[in-house]
XYZ file of C-alpha atoms in Angstrom:
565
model
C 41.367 -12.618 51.154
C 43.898 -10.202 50.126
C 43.898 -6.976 52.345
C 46.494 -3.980 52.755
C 49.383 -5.295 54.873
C 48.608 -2.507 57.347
C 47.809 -4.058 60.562
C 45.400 -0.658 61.316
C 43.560 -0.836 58.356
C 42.702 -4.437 58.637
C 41.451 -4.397 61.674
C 39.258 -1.051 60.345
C 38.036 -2.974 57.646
C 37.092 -6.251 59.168
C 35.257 -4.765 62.044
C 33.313 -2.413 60.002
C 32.452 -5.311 58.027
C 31.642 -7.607 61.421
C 29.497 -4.425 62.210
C 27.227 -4.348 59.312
C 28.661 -1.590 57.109
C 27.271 -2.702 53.431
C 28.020 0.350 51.023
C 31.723 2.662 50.784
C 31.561 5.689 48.567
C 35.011 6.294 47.452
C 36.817 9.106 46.165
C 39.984 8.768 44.678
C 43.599 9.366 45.958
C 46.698 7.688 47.112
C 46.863 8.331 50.928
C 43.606 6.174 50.855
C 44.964 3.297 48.901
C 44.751 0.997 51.682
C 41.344 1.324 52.169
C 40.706 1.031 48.350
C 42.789 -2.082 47.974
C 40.535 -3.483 51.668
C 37.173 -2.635 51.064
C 37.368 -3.708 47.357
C 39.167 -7.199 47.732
C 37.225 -7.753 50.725
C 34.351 -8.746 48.604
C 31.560 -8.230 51.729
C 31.194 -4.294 51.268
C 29.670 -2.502 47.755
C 31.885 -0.256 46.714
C 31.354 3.390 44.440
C 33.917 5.500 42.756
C 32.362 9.225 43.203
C 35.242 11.515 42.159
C 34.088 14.946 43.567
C 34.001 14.643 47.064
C 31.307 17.065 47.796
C 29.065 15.043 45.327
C 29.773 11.463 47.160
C 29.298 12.551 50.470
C 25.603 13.715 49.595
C 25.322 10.793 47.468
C 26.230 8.350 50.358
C 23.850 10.754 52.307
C 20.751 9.995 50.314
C 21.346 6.489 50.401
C 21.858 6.416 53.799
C 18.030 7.712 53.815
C 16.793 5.159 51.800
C 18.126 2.597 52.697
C 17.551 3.580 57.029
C 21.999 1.897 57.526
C 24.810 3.453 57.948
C 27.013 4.408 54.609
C 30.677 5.172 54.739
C 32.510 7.543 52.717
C 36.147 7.370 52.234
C 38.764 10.167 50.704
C 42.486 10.720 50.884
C 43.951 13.581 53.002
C 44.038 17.323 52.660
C 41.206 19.778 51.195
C 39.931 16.612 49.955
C 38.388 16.000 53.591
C 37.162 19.599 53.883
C 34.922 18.935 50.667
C 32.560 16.148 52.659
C 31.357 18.624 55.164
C 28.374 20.110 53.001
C 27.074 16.482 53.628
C 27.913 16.000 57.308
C 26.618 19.129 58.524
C 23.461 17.937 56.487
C 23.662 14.632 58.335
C 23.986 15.740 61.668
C 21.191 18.207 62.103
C 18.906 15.101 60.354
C 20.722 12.486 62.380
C 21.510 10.438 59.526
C 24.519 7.556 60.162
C 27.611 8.670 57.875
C 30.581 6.426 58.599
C 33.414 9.360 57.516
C 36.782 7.625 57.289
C 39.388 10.312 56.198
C 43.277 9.328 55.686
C 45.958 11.459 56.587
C 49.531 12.138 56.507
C 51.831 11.038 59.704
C 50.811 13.507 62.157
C 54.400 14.452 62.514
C 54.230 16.183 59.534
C 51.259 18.698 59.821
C 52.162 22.140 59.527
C 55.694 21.249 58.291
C 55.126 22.325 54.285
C 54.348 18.735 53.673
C 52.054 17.881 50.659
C 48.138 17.388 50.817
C 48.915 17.968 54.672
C 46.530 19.916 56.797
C 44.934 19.906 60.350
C 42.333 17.062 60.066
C 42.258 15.839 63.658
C 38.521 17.007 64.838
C 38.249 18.672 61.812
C 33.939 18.701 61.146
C 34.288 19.619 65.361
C 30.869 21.548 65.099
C 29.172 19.162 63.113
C 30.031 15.883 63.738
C 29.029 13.438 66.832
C 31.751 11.937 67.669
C 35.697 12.000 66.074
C 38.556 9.642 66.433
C 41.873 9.325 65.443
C 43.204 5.903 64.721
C 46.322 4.323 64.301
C 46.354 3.382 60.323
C 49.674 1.787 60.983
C 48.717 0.135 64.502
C 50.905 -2.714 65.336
C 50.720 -3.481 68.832
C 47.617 -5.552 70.711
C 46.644 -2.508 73.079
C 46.385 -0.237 69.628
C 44.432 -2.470 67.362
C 42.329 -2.933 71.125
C 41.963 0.661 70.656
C 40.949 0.768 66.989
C 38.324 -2.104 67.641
C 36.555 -0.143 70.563
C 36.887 3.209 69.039
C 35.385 1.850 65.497
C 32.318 -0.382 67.986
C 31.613 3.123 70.591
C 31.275 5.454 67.174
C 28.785 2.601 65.117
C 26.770 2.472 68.167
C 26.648 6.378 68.496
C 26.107 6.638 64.742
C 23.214 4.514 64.251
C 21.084 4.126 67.859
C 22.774 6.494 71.088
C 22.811 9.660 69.357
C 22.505 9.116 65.570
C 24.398 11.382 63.150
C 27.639 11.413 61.095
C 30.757 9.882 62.969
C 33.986 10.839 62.229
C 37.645 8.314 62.241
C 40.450 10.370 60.882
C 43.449 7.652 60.013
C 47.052 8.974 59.217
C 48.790 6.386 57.362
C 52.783 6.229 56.382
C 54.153 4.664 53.269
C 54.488 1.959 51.783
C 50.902 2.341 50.741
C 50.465 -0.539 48.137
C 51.095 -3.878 49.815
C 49.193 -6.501 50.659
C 48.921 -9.382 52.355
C 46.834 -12.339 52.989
C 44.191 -11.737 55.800
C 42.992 -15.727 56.769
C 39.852 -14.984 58.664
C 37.778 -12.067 60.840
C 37.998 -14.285 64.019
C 40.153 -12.341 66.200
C 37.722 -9.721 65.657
C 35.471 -8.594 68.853
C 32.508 -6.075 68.511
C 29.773 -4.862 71.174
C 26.376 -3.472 70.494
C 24.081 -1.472 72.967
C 20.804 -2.291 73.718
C 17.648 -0.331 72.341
C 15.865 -0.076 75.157
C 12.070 1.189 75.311
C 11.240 4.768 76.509
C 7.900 4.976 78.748
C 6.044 7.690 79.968
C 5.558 7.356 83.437
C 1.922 7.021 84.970
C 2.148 10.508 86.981
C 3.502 12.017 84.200
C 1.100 10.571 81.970
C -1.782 11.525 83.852
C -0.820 15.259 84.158
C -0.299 16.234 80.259
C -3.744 14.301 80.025
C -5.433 16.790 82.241
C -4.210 19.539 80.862
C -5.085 18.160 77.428
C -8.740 17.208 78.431
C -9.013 21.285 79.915
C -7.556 23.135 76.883
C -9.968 23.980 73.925
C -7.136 24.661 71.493
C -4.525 22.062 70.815
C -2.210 22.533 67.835
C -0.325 19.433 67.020
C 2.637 20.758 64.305
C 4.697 17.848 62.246
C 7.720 18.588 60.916
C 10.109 16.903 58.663
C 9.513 12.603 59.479
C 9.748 9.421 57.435
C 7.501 7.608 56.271
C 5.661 6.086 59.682
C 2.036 4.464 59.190
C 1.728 4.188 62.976
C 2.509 7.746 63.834
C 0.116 8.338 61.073
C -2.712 6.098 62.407
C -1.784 7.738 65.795
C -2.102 11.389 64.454
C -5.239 10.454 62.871
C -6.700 9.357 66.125
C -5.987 12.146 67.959
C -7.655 14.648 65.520
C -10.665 13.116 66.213
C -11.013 15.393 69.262
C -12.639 18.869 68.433
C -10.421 20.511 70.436
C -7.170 19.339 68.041
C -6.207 20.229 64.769
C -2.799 18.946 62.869
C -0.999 20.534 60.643
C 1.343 18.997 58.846
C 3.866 19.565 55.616
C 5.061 18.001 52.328
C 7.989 16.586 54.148
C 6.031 14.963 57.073
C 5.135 11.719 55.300
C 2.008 12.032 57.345
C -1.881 12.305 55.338
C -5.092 12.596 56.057
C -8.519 14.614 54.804
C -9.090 16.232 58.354
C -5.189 16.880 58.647
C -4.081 20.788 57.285
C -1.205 19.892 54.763
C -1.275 23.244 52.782
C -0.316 25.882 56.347
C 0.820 28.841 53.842
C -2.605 28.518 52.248
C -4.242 28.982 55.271
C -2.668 31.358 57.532
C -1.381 34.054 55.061
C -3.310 37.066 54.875
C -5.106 36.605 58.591
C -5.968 39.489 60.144
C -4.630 39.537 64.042
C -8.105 38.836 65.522
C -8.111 35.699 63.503
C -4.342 34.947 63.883
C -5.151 35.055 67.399
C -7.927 33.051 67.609
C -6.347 30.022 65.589
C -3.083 29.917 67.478
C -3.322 27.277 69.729
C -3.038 27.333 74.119
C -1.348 23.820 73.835
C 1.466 23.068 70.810
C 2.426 19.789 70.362
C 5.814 19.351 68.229
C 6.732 16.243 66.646
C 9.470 15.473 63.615
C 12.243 17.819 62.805
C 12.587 21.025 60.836
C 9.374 23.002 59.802
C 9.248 24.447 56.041
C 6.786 27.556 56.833
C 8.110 30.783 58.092
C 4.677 32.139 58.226
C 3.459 29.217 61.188
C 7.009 29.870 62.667
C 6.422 33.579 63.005
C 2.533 33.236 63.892
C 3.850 30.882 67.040
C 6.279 33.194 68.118
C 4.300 35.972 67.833
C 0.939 34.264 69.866
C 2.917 31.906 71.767
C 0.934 29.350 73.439
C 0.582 28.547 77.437
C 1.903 25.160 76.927
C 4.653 23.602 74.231
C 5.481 19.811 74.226
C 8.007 18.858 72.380
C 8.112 15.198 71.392
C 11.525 13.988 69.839
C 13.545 10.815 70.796
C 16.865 12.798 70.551
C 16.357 16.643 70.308
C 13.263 17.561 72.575
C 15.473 20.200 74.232
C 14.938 22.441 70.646
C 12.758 25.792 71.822
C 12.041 26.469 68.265
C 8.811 28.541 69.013
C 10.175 30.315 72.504
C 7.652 28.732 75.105
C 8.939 25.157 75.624
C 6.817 23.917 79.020
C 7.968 20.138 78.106
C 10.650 18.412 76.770
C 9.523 14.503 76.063
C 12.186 12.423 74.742
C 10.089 9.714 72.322
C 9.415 9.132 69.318
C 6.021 10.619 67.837
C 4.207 7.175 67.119
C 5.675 5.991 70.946
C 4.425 8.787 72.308
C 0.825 8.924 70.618
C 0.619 5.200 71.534
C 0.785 5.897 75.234
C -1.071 9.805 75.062
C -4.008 8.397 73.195
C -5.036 6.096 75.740
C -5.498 8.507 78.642
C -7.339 11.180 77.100
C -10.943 12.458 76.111
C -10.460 15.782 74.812
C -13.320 18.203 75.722
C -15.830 19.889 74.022
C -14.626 22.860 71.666
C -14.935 24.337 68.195
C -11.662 24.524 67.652
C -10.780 21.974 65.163
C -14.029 22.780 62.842
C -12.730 26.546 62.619
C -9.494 25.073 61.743
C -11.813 23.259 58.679
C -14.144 25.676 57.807
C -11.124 27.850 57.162
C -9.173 24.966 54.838
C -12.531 24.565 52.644
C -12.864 28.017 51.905
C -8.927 28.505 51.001
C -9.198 25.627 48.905
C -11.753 26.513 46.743
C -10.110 30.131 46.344
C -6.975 28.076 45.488
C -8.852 25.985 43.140
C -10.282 29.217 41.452
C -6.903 31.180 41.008
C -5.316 28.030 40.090
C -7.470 26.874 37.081
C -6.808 30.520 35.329
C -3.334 30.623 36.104
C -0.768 32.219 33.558
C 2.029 30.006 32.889
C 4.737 30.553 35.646
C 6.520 28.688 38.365
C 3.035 28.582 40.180
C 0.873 26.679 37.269
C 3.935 24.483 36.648
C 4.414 23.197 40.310
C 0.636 22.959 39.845
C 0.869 20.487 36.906
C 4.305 18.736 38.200
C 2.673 17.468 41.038
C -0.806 16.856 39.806
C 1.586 14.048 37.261
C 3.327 12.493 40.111
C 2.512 8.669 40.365
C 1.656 8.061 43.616
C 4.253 5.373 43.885
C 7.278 7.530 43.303
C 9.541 8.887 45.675
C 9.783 12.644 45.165
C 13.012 14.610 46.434
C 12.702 18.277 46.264
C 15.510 20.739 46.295
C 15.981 23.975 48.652
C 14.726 27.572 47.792
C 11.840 28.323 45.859
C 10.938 24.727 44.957
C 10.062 23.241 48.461
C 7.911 26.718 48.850
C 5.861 26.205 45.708
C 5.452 22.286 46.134
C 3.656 23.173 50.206
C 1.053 24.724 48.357
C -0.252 21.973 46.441
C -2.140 18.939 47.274
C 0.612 16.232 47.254
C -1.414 13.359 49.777
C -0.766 11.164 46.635
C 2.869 11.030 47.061
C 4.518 7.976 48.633
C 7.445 10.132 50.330
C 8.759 13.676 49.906
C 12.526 14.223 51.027
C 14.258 17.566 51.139
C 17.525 18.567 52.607
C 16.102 20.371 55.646
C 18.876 20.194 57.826
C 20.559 22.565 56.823
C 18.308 23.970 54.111
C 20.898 23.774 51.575
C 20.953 23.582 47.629
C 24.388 22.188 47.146
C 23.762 18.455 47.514
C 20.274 17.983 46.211
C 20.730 16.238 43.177
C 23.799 13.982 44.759
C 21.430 13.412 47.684
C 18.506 11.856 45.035
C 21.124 10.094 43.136
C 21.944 7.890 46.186
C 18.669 7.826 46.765
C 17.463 6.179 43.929
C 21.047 3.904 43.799
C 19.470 2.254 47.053
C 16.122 1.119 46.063
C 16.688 -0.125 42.125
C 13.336 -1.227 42.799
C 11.381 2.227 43.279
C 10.925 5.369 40.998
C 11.927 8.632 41.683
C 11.888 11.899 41.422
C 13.615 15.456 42.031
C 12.413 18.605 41.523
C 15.072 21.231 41.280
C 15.773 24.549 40.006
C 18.598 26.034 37.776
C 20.760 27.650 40.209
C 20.618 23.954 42.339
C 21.082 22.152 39.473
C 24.024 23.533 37.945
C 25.472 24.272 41.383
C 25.919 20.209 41.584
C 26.544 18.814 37.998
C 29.273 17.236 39.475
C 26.727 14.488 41.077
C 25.918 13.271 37.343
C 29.734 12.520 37.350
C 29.805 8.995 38.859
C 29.895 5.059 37.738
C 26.115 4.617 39.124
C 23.827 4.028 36.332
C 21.079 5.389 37.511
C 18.202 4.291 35.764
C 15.110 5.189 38.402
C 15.159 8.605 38.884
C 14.016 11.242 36.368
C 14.926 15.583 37.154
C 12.480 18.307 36.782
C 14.816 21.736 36.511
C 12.790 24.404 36.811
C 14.202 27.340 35.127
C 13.925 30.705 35.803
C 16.927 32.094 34.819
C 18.432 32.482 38.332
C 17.319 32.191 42.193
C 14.193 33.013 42.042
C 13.719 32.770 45.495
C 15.206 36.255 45.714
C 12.059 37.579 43.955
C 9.449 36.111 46.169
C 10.502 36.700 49.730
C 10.215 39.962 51.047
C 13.908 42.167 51.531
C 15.875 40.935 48.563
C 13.451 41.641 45.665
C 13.909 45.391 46.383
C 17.785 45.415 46.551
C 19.671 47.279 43.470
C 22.309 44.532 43.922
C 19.890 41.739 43.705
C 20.096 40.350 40.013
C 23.904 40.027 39.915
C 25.024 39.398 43.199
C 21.882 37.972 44.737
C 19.997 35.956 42.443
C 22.808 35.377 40.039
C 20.911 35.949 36.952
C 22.083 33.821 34.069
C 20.954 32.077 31.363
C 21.976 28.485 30.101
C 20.307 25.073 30.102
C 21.009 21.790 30.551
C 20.098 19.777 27.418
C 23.743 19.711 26.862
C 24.858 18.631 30.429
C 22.323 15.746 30.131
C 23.915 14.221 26.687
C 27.335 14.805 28.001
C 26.519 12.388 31.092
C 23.893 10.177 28.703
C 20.650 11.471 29.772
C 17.415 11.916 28.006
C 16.321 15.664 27.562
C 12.618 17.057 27.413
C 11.671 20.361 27.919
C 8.669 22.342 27.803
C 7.950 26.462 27.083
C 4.165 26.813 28.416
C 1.303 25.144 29.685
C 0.986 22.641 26.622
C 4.314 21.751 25.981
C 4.905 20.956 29.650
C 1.552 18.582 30.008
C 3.581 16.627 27.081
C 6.634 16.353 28.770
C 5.322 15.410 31.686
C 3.375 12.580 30.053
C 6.056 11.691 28.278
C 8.109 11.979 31.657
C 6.008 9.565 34.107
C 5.200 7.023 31.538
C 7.760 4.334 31.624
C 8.935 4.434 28.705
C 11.508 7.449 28.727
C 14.689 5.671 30.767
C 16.521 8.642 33.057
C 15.380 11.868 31.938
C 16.239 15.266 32.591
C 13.191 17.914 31.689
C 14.028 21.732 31.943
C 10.862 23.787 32.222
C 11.610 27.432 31.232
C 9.463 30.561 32.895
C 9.877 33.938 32.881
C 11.545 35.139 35.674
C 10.080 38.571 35.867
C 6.609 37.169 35.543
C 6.469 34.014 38.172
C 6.178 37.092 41.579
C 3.550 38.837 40.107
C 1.774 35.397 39.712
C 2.518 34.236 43.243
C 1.699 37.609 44.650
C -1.669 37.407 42.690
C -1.776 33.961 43.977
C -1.477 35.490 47.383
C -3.896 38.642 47.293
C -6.427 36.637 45.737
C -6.237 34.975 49.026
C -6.259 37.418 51.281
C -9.120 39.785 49.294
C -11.556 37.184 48.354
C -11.532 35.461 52.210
C-alpha cells in the first residue's frame, strides 16, 4: 500500500489501524495531507470529508455513540483545531472515545508570525483525558518506540481506563505530498489492558444491605444511560420493595409501569409537607447527568441521611451535597450483587410515590386533551407518532424539557447532548448517529435557534437517508420564556432569546431534503403521518407556534397541576 513517506505518520496510521480504529472524519487542509493521503490509501479505515470542523467533530461524536468504538477526527493546524472542542468537551463529561489527531506546524515556529501557527500543544487541557505530542516526522527507532506506546497508552485510556476524548497533536514539516510504498504492518507492536471485574466486597456488601433493609424511604434516581436490559431487569427488581421507588428520565433508556418517568409532573407544585415527605432517607444515583432542576433542587433542599453513588468512573460526583458513598460499578454490576442481599422492609413509601403518579396523570391527561395548539400539544403529538423502533435524539433547551413530560416508554433510545447541555452540535451529533446504523431509523427533535445554529452539519458527503428533523419553531429561544429570571428581563427578546424569524424549507432544498411543515393541530397530525410512514426519504418538518402563546400554555399546563391536586 501506498502511504505518506513520513516515517511518523506511518507508524500513526498502521497502529491505529492494528488497534481497531474503523471510521476518520476529515476536514480539509494541507498540514494534514499526510494523514489524508494514509488513512485513505490505506484501504482498512472509512473515511468522511466534513468541511466545518465544529460540525465533524459532533458528527464523529454521535457515531461514536452508536456505534459504542472509538472515532477519530482529523484537521490541519491553527483555529482549525480550536473548532473541535464544542465536541470534546461534549465527549469528555459523557466519556465517549474521540481519537483527536490535530497537525501542526514545526514547533520551532509557534509564536514566530508563521501562518495557520498557534499554541496547540495541550491545547483542549481542561477537557481532554489525556494529550500527546508526536513526532510526525519521527525517524529514529526510540521515536517511532515512542509514537507506538504513546498512540497504545491513549487507545487504552480512551476506550476502557478512563474513557473520554484523547488528544495526539502531530507537527509535521514539508514536503507534505510524498509517498511511498509501506510493504506490511509487521513491525508494528500494540498492548491492551485487561478489563478486569469490579466486586463488592462481602463486609461491604453486608453493611449497605442493613441499612437498606432499616430505611423506609429509598429513592433510586437514573440519570442519563444507554440502552442496558440488565440494569433494567435489575431496576425493576428492586422496585419491588415498598420501601423503593425509581425515578427515572427520557434519557435513561430504562422503562417500566411502576418506574416514575415523568419527575416534573410529579413534584412541581408540592407543598413542603409533601416535598418533605417524598424525599427519600437513602438516594441511590446511577447514570450520568439528570435533566430536572426541580428533583435537583428538591434533593438539595431535603437532603437525605444517606447518598450512594454508583458509577464505574465518576462516583466521586456530590451532585446533591450529601455523598455518604462513593461505589465505583456500573449500575447493572452493582444491582446484580445489591439485589441478592436484601429484603427491604415494610413501608408505604413506594405506593405514595404511585398514588401520587396516577393522580398527576390523569390531570395531565385532562389538560392535555383540550390543549391550544403550542409547543406543549405539539411535543404531545410528536411523541405520541414516534415508532417505537426509532432512535430519537433530542436537542438542548426547551425541547428535552417538553419531551420529560410525556409518556415516551415506547421509544427504543432517547439521546441528548447532556454533557455539556449544549445546542451547538445537535443536529451533527444525530447525523453521525444515523451514518452508523444504516440499518435503524431516526429521529431529532430540535428547535429553530439549534437548528440554524448548526446548518453547517447538513454540509457533508454522508447521504443520510435514516434520519428525519422535527424543528420546532418558535421564532427564537423559547426557553427564555419558560424558566423563571429571563422572561422578565427588558433585554430578553434581542439579546436573550434572539428573536427572529426565518425557516428552513429553503435550507432543506439547498442540501436536498424533503420539507413538510405544519401551522396547527391538523396540519401537524398530517405531517407527522406523512413523516413516520416510510415513504417520505430524509425529511425536514418545521412546526411553527406562536411564541408569545406556548408560556401561557405551559404555565396553564403547570397551575392546572398544582390547583386541581
Amino acid at each position: 500500500m501506498e502511504l505518506s513517506d513520513k516515517k511518523g505518520v506511518r507508524k500513526i496510521v498502521l497502529t491505529l489501524a492494528k488497534l481497531g480504529l474503523q471510521d476518520v472524519i476529515i476536514s480539509p487542509g494541507s498540514r494534514n495531507a499526510p494523514f489524508v493521503i494514509s488513512f485513505l490509501r490505506h484501504g482498512g479505515f472509512h473515511c468522511l470529508s466534513v468541511r466545518d470542523e465544529r460540525s465533524a467533530a459532533f458528527f464523529a461524536l454521535g457515531k461514536a455513540i452508536e456505534s459504542h468504538r472509538p472515532v477519530a477526527i482529523l484537521c490541519t493546524s491553527g483555529s482549525a483545531t480550536l473548532n473541535f472542542a464544542p465536541a470534546i468537551s461534549e465527549a469528555f463529561y459523557r466519556r465517549i472515545p474521540l481519537i483527536v489527531l490535530t497537525t501542526d506546524r514545526p514547533v520551532e515556529w509557534t509564536d514566530q508570525g508563521d501562518g495557520q501557527t498557534i499554541r496547540q500543544s495541550h491545547i483542549y487541557r481542561n477537557f481532554i483525558r489525556h494529550s500527546y505530542d508526536l513526532n510526525g516526522d519521527a525517524d529514529s527507532y526510540d521515536q517511532l518506540w515512542h509514537i507506538e506506546r504513546c498512540l497504545c497508552e491513549g487507545w487504552n485510556i480512551a476506550t476502557m481506563a478512563d474513557p473520554g476524548p484523547v488528544h495526539f497533536n502531530i507537527p509535521l514539516k514539508e514536503p507534505l505530498y510524498i509517498t511511498s510504498e509501506e510493504e506490511d504492518d509487521s513491525n508494528v507492536r500494540t498492548f491492551r489492558e485487561l478489563s478486569l471485574d469490579r466486586q463488592l466486597d462481602h463486609g461491604s456488601l453486608k453493611a449497605m444491605a442493613a441499612i437498606f433493609d432499616n430505611i423506609k424511604k429509598v429513592m433510586v434516581l437514573v440519570g442519563q444511560h444507554d440502552v442496558d436490559h440488565e440494569l433494567s431487569a435489575g431496576l425493576t427488581e428492586l422496585a419491588a420493595h415498598d420501601n423503593v421507588v425509581v425515578l427515572t428520565e427520557s434519557t435513561s433508556n430504562v422503562h417500566h409501569p411502576h418506574f416514575v418517568e415523568n419527575i416534573d409532573r410529579l413534584i412541581t407544585g408540592l407543598n413542603d409537607v409533601d416535598a418533605a415527605e417524598l424525599m427519600p432517607d437513602l438516594l441511590i444515583t446511577i447514570g450520568d447527568a439528570v435533566v430536572s432542576k426541580r428533583i435537583k433542587g428538591l434533593l438539595r433542599k431535603y437532603r437525605p441521611s444517606h447518598h450512594w453513588n454508583i458509577h464505574r468512573f465518576d462516583a466521586l460526583m456530590d451532585t446533591y451535597q450529601s455523598l455518604s458513598l462513593a461505589i465505583p460499578l456500573s449500575g447493572s454490576d452493582f444491582l446484580n450483587q445489591f439485589n441478592q442481599a436484601v429484603s427491604g422492609t415494610s413501608s408505604d413509601y413506594n405506593k405514595r410515590w404511585q398514588t401520587l403518579k396516577e393522580r398527576k396523570k390523569q390531570l395531565h391527561d385532562e389538560f392535555t386533551v383540550n390543549s391550544e395548539y403550542s409547543d406543549y400539544s405539539a411535543f404531545n403529538r410528536i411523541v405520541q407518532a414516534i415508532p417505537k423502533d426509532w432512535v430519537v435524539h433530542v436537542a438542548n433547551s426547551s425541547p428535552i424539557r417538553y419531551v420529560q413530560l410525556f409518556d415516551n416508554s415506547h421509544i427504543a433510545d432517547m439521546q441528548c447532548n447532556r454533557g455539556t447541555s449544549g445546542i451547538e452540535g445537535c443536529t451533527g451529533t444525530a447525523m453521525g448517529a444515523a451514518s452508523a446504523s444504516p440499518d435503524k431509523k431516526f429521529l431529532l427533535i430540535t428547535g429553530d435557534i439549534a437548528f440554524h445554529y448548526d446548518i453547517n452539519a447538513l454540509w457533508n458527503e454522508a447521504r443520510i437517508e435514516n434520519l428525519n428533523i422535527i424543528v420546532i419553531n418558535n421564532a427564537g429561544g423559547g426557553i427564555f420564556r419558560i424558566i423563571e429570571g429571563p422572561d422578565k428581563a427588558a433585554e430578553r427578546l434581542a439579546f436573550i432569546e434572539t428573536e427572529m424569524h426565518l425557516d428552513a424549507e429553503r435550507i432543506a432544498a439547498h442540501h436536498d431534503w424533503n420539507y413538510l411543515k405544519a401551522l396547527d393541530n391538523e396540519s401537524l397530525d398530517t405531517a407527522l403521518k406523512r413523516l413516520f410512514d416510510g415513504n417520505t426519504g430524509r425529511t425536514i418538518l418545521e412546526i411553527f407556534t406562536d411564541a408569545d402563546k406556548n408560556p401561557l400554555v405551559l404555565g396553564q399546563y403547570w397551575n392546572y397541576l398544582k390547583e386541581k391536586n
